[in-house]
mmCIF file of C-alpha atoms in Angstrom:
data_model
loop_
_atom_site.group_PDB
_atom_site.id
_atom_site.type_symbol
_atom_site.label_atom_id
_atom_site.label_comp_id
_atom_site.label_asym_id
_atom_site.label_seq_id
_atom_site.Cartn_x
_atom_site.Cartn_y
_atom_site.Cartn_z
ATOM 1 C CA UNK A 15 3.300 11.256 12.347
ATOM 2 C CA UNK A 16 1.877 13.817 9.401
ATOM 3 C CA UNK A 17 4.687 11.870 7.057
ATOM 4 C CA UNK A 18 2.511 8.552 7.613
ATOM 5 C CA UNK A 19 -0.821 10.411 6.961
ATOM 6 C CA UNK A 20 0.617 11.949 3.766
ATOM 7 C CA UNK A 21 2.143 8.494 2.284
ATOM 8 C CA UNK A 22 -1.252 6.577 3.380
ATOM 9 C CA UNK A 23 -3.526 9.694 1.298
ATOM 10 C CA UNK A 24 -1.229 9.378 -1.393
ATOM 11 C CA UNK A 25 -1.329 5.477 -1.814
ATOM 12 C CA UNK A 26 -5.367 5.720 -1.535
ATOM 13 C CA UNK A 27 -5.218 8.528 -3.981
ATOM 14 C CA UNK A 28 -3.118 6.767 -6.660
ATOM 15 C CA UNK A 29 -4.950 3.577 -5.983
ATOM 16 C CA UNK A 30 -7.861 5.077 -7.228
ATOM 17 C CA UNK A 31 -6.507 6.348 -10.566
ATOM 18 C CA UNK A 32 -6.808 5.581 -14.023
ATOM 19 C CA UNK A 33 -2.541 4.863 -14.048
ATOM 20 C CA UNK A 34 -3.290 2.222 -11.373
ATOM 21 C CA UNK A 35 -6.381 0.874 -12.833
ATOM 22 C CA UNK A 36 -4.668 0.633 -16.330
ATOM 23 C CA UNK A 37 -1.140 -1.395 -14.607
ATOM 24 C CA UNK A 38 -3.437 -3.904 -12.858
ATOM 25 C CA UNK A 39 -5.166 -4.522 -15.678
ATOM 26 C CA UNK A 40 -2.366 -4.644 -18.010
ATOM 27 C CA UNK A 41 -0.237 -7.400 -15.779
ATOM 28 C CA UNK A 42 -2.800 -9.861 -14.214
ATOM 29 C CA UNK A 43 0.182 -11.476 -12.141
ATOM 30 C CA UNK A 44 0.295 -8.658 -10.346
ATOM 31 C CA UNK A 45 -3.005 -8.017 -9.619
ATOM 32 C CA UNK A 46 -3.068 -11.165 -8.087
ATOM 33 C CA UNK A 47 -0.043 -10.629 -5.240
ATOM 34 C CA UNK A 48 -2.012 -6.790 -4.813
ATOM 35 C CA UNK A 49 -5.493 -8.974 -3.934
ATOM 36 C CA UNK A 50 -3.040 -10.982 -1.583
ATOM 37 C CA UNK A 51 -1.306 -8.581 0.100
ATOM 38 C CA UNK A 52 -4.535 -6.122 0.829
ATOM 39 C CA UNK A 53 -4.708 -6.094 4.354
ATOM 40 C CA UNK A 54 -0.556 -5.060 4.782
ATOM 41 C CA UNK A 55 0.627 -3.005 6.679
ATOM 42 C CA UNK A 56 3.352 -0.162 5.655
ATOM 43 C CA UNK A 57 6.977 -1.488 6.648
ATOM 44 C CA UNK A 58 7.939 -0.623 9.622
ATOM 45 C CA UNK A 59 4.253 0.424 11.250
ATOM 46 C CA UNK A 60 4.446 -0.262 14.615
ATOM 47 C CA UNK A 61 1.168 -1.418 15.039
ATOM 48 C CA UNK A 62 2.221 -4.128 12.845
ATOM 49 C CA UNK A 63 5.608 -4.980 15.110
ATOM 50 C CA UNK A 64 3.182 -5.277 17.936
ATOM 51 C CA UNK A 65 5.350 -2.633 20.043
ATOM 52 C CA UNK A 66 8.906 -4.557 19.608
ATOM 53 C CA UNK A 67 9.727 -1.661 19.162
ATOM 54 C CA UNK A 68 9.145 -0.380 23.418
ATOM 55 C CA UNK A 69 10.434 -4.087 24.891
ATOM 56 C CA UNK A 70 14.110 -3.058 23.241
#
C-alpha cells in the first residue's frame, strides 16, 4: 500500500508546482481534459473496480 501513498503525495506535490502551473497554462486543451477528468481515480484502484477484483 505505501507505493499508492507515495505516487498520490507525489501527484499532489507536482500539481502544485510552478512546472505544472506553467504546462496548463501554456496548452489550454489540456487544461480542459485535466478540469474533466478531476475526480479519477488512479488505474487500477480498486475502489474504483468496485471489488471485481474479490468476485474473480
Amino acid at each position: 500500500m505505501q507505493p499508492e501513498q507515495d505516487y498520490r503525495l507525489l501527484q499532489a506535490t507536482y500539481r502544485q508546482s510552478a512546472e505544472y502551473a506553467a504546462m496548463v497554462q501554456r496548452y489550454p486543451l489540456l487544461r480542459s481534459w485535466i478540469t474533466a477528468c478531476e475526480s479519477a481515480e488512479l488505474v487500477g484502484d480498486p475502489a474504483a473496480r468496485g471489488g471485481a477484483e474479490e468476485a474473480a
